mmCIF file of C-alpha atoms (C1' of nucleotides) and ligand atoms in Angstrom:
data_model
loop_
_atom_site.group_PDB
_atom_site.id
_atom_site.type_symbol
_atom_site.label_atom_id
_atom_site.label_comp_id
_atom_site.label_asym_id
_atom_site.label_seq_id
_atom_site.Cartn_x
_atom_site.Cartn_y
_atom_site.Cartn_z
ATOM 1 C CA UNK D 1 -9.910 27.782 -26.851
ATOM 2 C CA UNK D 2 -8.645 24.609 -27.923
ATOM 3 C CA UNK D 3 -4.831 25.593 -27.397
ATOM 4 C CA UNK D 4 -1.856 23.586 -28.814
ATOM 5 C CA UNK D 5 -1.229 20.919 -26.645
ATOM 6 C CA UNK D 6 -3.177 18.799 -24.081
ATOM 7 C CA UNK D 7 -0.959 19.126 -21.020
ATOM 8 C CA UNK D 8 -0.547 22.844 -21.384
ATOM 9 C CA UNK D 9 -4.250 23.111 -21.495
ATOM 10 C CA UNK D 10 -4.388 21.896 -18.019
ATOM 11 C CA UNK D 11 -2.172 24.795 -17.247
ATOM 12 C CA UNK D 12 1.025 21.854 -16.933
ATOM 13 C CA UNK D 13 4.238 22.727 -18.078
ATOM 14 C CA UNK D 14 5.242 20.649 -21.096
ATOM 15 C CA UNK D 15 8.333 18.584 -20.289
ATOM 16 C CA UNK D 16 9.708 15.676 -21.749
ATOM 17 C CA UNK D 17 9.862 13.888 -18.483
ATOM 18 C CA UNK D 18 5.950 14.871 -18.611
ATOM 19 C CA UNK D 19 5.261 14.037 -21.522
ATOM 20 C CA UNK D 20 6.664 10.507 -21.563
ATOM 21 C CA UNK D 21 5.124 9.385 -18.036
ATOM 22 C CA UNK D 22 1.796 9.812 -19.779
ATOM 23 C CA UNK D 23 2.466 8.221 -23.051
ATOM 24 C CA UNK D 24 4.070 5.434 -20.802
ATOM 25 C CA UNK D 25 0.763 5.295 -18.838
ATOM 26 C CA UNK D 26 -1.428 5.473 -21.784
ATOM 27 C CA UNK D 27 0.915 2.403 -23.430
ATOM 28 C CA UNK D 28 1.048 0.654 -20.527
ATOM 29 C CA UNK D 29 -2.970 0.348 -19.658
ATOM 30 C CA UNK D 30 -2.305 -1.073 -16.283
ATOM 31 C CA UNK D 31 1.221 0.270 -14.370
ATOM 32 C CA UNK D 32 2.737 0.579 -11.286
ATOM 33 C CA UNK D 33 5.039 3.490 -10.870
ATOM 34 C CA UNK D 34 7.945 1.521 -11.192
ATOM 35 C CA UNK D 35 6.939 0.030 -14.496
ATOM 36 C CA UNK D 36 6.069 3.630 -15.925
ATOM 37 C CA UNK D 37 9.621 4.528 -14.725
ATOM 38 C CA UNK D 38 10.808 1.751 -16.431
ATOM 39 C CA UNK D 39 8.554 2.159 -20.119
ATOM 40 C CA UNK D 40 10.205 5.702 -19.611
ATOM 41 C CA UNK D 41 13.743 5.044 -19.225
ATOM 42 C CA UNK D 42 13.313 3.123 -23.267
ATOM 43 C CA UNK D 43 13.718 6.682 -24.784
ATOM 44 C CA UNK D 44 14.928 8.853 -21.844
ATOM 45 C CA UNK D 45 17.315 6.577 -19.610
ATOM 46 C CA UNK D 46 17.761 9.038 -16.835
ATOM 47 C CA UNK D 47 14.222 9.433 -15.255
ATOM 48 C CA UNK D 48 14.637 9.798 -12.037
ATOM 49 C CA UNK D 49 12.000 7.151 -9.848
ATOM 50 C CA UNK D 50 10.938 10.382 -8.116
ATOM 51 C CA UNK D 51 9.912 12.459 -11.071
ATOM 52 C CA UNK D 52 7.649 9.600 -12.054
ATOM 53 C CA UNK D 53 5.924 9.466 -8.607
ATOM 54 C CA UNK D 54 5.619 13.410 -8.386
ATOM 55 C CA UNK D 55 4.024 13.628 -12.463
ATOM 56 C CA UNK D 56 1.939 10.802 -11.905
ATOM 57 C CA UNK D 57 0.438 13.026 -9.228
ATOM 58 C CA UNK D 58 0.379 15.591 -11.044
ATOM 59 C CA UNK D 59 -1.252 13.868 -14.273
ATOM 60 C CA UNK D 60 -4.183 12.338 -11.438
ATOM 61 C CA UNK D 61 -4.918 15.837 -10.455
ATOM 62 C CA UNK D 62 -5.186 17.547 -13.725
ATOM 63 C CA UNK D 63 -7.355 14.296 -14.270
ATOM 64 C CA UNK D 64 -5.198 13.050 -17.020
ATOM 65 C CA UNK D 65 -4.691 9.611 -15.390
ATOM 66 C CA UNK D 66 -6.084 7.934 -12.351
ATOM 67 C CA UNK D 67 -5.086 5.388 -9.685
ATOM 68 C CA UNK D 68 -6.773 1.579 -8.916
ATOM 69 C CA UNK D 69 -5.772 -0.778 -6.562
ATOM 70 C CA UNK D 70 -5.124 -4.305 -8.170
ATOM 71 C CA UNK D 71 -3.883 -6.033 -5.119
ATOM 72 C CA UNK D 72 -2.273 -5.991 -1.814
ATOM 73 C CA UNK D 73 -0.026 -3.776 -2.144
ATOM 74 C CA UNK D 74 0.518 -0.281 -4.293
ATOM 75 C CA UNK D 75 -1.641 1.316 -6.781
ATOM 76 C CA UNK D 76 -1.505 1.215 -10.632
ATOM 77 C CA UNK D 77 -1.820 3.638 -12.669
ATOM 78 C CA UNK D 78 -4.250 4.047 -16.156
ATOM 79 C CA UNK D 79 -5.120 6.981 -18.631
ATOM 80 C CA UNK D 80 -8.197 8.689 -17.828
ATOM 81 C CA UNK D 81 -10.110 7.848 -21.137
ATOM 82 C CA UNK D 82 -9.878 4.407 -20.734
ATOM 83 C CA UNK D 83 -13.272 4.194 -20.105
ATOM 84 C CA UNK D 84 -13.357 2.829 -16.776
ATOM 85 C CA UNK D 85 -14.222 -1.087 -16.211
ATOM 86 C CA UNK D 86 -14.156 -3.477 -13.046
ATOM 87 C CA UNK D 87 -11.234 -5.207 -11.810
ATOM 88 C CA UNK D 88 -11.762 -8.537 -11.042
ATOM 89 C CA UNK D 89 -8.859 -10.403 -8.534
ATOM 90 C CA UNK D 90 -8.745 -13.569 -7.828
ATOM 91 C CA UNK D 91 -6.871 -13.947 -4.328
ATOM 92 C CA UNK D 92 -6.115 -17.276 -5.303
ATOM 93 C CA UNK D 93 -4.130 -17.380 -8.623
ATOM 94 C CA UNK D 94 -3.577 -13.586 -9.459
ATOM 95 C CA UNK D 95 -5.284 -13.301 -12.348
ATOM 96 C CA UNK D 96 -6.837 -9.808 -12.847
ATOM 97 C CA UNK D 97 -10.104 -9.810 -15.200
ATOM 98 C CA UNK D 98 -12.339 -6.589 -16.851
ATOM 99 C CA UNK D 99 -15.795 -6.410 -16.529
ATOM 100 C CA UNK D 100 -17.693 -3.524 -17.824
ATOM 101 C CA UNK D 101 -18.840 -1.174 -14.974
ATOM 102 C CA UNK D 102 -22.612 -1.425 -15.658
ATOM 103 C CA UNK D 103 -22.752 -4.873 -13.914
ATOM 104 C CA UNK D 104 -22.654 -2.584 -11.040
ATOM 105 C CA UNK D 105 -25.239 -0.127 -12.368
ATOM 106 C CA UNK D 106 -27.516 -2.070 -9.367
ATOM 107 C CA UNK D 107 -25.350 -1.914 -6.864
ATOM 108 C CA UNK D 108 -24.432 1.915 -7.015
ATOM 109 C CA UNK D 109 -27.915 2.553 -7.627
ATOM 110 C CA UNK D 110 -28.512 1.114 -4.212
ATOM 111 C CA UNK D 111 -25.649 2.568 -2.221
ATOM 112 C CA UNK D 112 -27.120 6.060 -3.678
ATOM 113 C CA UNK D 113 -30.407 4.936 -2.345
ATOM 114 C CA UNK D 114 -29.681 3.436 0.354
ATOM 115 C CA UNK D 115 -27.180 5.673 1.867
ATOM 116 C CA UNK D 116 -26.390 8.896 -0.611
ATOM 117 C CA UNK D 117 -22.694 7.451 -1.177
ATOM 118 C CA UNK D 118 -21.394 7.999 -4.861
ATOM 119 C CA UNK D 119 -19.813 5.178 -5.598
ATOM 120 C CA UNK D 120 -16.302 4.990 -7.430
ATOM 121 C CA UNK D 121 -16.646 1.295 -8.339
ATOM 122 C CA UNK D 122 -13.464 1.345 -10.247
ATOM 123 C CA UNK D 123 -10.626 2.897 -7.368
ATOM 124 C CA UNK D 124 -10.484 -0.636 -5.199
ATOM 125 C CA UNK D 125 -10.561 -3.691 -7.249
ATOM 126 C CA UNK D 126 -13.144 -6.728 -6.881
ATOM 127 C CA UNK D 127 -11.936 -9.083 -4.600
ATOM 128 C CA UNK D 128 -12.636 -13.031 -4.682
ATOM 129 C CA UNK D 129 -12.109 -16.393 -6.665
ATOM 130 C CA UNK D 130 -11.911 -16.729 -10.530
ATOM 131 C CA UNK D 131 -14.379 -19.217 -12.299
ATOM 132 C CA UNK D 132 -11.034 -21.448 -13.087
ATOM 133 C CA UNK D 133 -10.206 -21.800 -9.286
ATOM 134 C CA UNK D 134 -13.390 -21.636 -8.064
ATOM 135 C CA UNK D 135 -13.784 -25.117 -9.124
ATOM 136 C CA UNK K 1 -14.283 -32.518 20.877
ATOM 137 C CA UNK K 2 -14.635 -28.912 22.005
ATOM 138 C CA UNK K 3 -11.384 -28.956 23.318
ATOM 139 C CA UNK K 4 -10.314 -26.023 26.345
ATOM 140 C CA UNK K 5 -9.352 -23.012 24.082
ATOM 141 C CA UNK K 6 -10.066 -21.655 20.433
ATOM 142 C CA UNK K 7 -6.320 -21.146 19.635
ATOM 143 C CA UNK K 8 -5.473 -25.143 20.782
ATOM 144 C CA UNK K 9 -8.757 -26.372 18.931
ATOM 145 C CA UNK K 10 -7.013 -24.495 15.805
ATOM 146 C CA UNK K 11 -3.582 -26.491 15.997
ATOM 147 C CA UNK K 12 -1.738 -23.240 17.383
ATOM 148 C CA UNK K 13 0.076 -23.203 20.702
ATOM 149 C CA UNK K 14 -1.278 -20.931 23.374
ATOM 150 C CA UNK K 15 1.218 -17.864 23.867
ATOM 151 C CA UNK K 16 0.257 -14.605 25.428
ATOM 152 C CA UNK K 17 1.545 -12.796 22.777
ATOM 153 C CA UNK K 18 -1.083 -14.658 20.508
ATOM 154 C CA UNK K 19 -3.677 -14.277 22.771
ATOM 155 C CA UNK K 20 -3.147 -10.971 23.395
ATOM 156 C CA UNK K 21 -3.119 -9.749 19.611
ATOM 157 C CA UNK K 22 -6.352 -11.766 19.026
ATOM 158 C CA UNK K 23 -7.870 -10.064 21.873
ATOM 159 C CA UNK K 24 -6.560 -6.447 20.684
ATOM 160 C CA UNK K 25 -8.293 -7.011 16.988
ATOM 161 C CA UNK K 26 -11.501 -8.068 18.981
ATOM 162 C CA UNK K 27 -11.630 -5.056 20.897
ATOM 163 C CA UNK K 28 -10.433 -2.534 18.518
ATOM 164 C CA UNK K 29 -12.752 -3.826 15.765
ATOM 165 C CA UNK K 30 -10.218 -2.419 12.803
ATOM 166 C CA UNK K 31 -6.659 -2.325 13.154
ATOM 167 C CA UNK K 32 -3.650 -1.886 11.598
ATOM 168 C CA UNK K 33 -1.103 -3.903 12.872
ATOM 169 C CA UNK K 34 0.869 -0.845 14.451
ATOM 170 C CA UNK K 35 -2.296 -0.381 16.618
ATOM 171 C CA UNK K 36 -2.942 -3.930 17.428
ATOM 172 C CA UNK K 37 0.703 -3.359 18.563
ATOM 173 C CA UNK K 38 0.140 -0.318 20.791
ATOM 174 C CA UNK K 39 -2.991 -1.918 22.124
ATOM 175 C CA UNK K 40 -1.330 -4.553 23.163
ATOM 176 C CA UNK K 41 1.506 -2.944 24.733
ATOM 177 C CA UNK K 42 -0.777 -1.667 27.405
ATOM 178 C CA UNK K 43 -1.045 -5.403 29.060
ATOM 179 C CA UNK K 44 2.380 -6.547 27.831
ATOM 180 C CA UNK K 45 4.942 -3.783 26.990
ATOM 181 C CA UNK K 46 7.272 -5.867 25.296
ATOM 182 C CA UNK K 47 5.648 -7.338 22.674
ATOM 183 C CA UNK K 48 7.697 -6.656 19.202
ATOM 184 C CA UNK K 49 6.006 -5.863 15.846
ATOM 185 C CA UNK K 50 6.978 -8.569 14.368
ATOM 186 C CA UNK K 51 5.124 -11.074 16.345
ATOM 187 C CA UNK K 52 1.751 -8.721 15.989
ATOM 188 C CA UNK K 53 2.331 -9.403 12.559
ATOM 189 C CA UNK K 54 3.543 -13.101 12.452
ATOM 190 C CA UNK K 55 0.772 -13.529 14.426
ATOM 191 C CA UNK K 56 -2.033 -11.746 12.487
ATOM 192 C CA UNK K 57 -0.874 -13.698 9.517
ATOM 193 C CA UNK K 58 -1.095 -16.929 11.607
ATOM 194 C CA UNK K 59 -4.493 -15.794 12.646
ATOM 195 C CA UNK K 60 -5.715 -15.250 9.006
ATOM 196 C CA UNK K 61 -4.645 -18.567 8.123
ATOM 197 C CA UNK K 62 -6.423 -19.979 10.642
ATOM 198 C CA UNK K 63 -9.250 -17.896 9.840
ATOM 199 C CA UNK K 64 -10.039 -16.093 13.361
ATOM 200 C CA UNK K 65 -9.154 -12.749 11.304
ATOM 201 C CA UNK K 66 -9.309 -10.920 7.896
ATOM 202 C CA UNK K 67 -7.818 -8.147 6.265
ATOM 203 C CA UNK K 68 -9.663 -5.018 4.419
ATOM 204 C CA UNK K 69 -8.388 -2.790 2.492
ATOM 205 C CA UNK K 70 -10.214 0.328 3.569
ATOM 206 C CA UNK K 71 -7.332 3.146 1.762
ATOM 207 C CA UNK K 72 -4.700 3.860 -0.205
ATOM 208 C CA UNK K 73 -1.866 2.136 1.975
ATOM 209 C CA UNK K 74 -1.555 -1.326 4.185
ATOM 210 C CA UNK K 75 -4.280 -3.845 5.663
ATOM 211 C CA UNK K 76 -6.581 -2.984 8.723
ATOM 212 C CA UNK K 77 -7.807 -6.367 10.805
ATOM 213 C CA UNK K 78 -11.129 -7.798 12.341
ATOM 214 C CA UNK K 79 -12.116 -10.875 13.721
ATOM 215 C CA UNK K 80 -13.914 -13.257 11.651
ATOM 216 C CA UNK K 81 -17.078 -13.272 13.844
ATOM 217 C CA UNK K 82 -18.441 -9.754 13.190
ATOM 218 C CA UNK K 83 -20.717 -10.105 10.504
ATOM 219 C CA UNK K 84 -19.133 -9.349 7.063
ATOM 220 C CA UNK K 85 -20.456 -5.828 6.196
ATOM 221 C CA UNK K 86 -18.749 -2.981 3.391
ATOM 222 C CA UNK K 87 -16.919 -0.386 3.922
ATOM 223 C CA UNK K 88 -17.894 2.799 2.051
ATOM 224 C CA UNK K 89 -14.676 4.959 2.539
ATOM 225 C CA UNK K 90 -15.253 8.256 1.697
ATOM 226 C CA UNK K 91 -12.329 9.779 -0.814
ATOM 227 C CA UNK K 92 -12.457 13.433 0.396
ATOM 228 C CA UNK K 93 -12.973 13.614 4.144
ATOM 229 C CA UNK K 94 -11.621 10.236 4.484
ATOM 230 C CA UNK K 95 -14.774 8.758 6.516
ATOM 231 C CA UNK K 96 -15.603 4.707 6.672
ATOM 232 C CA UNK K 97 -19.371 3.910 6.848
ATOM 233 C CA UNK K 98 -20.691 0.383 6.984
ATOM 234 C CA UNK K 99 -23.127 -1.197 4.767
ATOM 235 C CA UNK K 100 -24.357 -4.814 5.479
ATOM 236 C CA UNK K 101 -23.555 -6.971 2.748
ATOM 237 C CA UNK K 102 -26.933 -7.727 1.353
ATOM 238 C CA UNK K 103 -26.792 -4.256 -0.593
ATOM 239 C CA UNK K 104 -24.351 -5.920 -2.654
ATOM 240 C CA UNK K 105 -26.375 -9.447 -3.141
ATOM 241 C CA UNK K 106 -27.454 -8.209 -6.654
ATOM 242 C CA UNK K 107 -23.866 -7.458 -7.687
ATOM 243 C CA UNK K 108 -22.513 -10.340 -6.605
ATOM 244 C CA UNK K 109 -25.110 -12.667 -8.367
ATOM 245 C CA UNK K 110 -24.761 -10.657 -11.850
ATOM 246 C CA UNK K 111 -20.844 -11.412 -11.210
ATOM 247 C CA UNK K 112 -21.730 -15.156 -10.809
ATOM 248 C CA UNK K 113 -23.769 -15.215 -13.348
ATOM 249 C CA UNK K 114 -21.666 -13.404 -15.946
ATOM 250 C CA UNK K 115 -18.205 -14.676 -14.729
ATOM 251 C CA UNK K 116 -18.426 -17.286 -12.697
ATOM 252 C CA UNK K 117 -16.367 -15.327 -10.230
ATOM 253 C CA UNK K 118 -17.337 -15.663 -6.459
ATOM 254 C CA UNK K 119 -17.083 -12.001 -4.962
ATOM 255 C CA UNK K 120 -15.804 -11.044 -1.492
ATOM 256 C CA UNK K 121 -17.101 -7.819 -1.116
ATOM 257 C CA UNK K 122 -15.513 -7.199 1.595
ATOM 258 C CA UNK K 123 -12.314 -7.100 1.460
ATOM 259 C CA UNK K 124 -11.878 -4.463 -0.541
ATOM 260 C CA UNK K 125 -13.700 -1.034 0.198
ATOM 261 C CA UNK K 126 -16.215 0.518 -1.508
ATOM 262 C CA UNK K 127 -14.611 4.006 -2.436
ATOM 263 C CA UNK K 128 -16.463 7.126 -3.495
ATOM 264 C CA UNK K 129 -18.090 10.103 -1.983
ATOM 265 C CA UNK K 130 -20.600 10.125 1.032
ATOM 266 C CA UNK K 131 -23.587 11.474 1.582
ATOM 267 C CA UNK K 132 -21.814 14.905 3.178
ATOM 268 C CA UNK K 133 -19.105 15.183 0.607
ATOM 269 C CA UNK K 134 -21.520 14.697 -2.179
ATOM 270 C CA UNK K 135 -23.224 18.317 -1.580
ATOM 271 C "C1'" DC R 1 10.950 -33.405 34.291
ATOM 272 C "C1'" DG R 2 13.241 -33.154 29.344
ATOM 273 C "C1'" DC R 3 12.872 -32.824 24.261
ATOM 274 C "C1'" DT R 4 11.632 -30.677 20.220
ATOM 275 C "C1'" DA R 5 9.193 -27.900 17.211
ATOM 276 C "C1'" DG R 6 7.080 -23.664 17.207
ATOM 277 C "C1'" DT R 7 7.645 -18.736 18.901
ATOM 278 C "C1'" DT R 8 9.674 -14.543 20.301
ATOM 279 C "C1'" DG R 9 12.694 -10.367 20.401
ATOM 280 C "C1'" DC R 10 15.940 -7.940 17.968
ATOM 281 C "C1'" DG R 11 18.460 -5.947 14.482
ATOM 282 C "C1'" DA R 12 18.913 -5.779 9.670
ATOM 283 C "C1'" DA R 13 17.071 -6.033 5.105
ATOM 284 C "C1'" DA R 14 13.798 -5.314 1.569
ATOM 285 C "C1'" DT R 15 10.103 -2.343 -0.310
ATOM 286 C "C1'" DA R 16 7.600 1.582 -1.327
ATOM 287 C "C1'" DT R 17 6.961 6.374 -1.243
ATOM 288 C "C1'" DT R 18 8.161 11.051 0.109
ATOM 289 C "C1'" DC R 19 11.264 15.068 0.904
ATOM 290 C "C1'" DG R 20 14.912 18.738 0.845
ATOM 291 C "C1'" DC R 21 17.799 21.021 -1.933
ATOM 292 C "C1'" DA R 22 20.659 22.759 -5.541
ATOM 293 C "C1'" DA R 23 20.822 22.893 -10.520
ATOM 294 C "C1'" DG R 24 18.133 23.169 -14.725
ATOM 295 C "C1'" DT R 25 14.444 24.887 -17.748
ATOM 296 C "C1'" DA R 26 9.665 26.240 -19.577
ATOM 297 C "C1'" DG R 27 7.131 30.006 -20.568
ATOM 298 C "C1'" DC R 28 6.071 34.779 -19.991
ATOM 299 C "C1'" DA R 29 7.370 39.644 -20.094
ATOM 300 C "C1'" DG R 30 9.962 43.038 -22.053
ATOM 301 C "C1'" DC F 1 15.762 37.471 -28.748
ATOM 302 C "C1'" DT F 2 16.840 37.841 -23.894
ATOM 303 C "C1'" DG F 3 16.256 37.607 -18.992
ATOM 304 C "C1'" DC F 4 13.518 36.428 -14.999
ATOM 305 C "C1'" DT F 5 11.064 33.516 -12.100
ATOM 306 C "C1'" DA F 6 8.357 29.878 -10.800
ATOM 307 C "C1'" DC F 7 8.055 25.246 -11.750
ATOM 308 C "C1'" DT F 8 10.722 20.822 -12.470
ATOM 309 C "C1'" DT F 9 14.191 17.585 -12.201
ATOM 310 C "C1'" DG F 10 17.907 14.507 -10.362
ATOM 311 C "C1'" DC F 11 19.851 12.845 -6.425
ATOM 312 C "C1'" DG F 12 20.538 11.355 -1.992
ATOM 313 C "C1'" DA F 13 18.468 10.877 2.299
ATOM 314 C "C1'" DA F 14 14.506 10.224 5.146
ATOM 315 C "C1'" DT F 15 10.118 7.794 6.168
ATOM 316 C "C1'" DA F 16 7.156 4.152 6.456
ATOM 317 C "C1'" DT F 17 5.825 -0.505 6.115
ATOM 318 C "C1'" DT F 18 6.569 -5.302 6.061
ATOM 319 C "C1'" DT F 19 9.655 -9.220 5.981
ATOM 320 C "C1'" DC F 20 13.816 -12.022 7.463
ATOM 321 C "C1'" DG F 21 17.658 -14.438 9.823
ATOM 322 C "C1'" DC F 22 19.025 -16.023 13.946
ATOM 323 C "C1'" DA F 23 19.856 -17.116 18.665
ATOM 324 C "C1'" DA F 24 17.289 -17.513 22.927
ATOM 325 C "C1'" DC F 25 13.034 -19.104 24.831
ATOM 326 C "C1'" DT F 26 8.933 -22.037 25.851
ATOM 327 C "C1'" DA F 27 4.427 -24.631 25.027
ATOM 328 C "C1'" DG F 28 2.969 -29.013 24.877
ATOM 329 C "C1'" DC F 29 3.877 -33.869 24.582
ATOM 330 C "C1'" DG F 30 5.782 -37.916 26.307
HETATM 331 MN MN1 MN G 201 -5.573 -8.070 0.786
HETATM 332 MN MN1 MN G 202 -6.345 4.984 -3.816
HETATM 333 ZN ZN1 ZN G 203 -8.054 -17.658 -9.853
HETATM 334 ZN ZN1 ZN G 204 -16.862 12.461 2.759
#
DNA sequence: CGCTAGTTGCGAAATATTCGCAAGTAGCAG
DNA sequence: CTGCTACTTGCGAATATTTCGCAACTAGCG
């Protein structure tokens, strides 16, 4: 079964436009759209914003890549493999730390208790102050 | 020293606008600032979006309101006095629950403890899958 | 009463994301 | 290898959301 290549697997056409939007994504770790677009436009200058926006989509629901939200504003994209880990942001500076997802283990455990939710602890980042401006 | 209104005895000047949008986030629990807008149209038809949202910000800074993030797109609003609780949104059908906070005391400690970062849980939501999805 | 700084309404600008459509192409069938 | 068709892409325009500049207005203080 294991065919030739990983996006035709997921029964995706295999374009270069494709094709780089993931590798940028995989590079990239974190990205926003626009910085995939841009990663992409290194080797293949004419990427069109759009395309990236529509493969992105279409990379999250083959479950190639996935979205988080960082901040305020729009989401970022990562591969799927990265094993998932916590977003820590700190409203005051910026900064954006990792923390491995088990610190949570209690707290899903809980909200699976408590109220049958499966939590997704990775999608919305966790909000509050850093230990440097905490002080 | 309790002077004759909560807006005054926070340095800001008393305008029906600014009443009025405080009022609407009171009453509508969460809100976007398009519906604090419509809601308070009703009383005062006039009122421009810009001011709901000059105001909401002045608000915030204040702190007589928050902002959540409860999906994928802009800020919903609250008053400060209802009682901090999460927001389990639900990625499929879309559905908010609440949670009071306390389910997350043992998550926030271990994030103390481990990072020395002080958690708001609340001002992100809590995505994943509830109870009815989850079948 | 007046003054002045803070506020408002309004239109425009800045962002972010989505859409329609015609041209291009990947992959399958023959 | 060739042709067909459904899927993709580039592009410009449309939406949607939030922010700004600015002139007119007004709350609050003297
Ligand atoms: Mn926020
Ligand atoms: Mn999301
Ligand atoms: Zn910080
Ligand atoms: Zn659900």
């Amino acid at each position: 079964m294991a065919e030739q290549h990983e996006l035709r697997d997921k029964g995706l056409r295999l374009t270069p436009q494709r094709e780089l939007v993931l590798s940028a994504v995989r590079e990239l770790g974190h990205a926003t759209p626009e910085e995939v677009a841009e990663k992409v436009r290194a080797t293949h200058p004419g990427i069109n914003l759009s395309t990236v926006y529509r493969n992105l989509e279409t990379l999250e629901n083959v479950g190639l890549v996935q979205h988080t939200h960082l901040g305020h504003g729009g989401a970022t994209y990562h591969a799927s493999e990265v094993l998932t880990h916590l977003h820590l942001v700190c409203g005051t500076c910026g900064s954006v730390g990792d923390a491995p997802i088990d610190v949570a283990a209690n707290f899903v455990q809980n909200l699976a208790d408590d109220y049958g939710f499966k939590t997704d602890v990775s999608h919305f980042a966790i909000y509050g102050l850093c230990a440097a401006c905490v002080k």
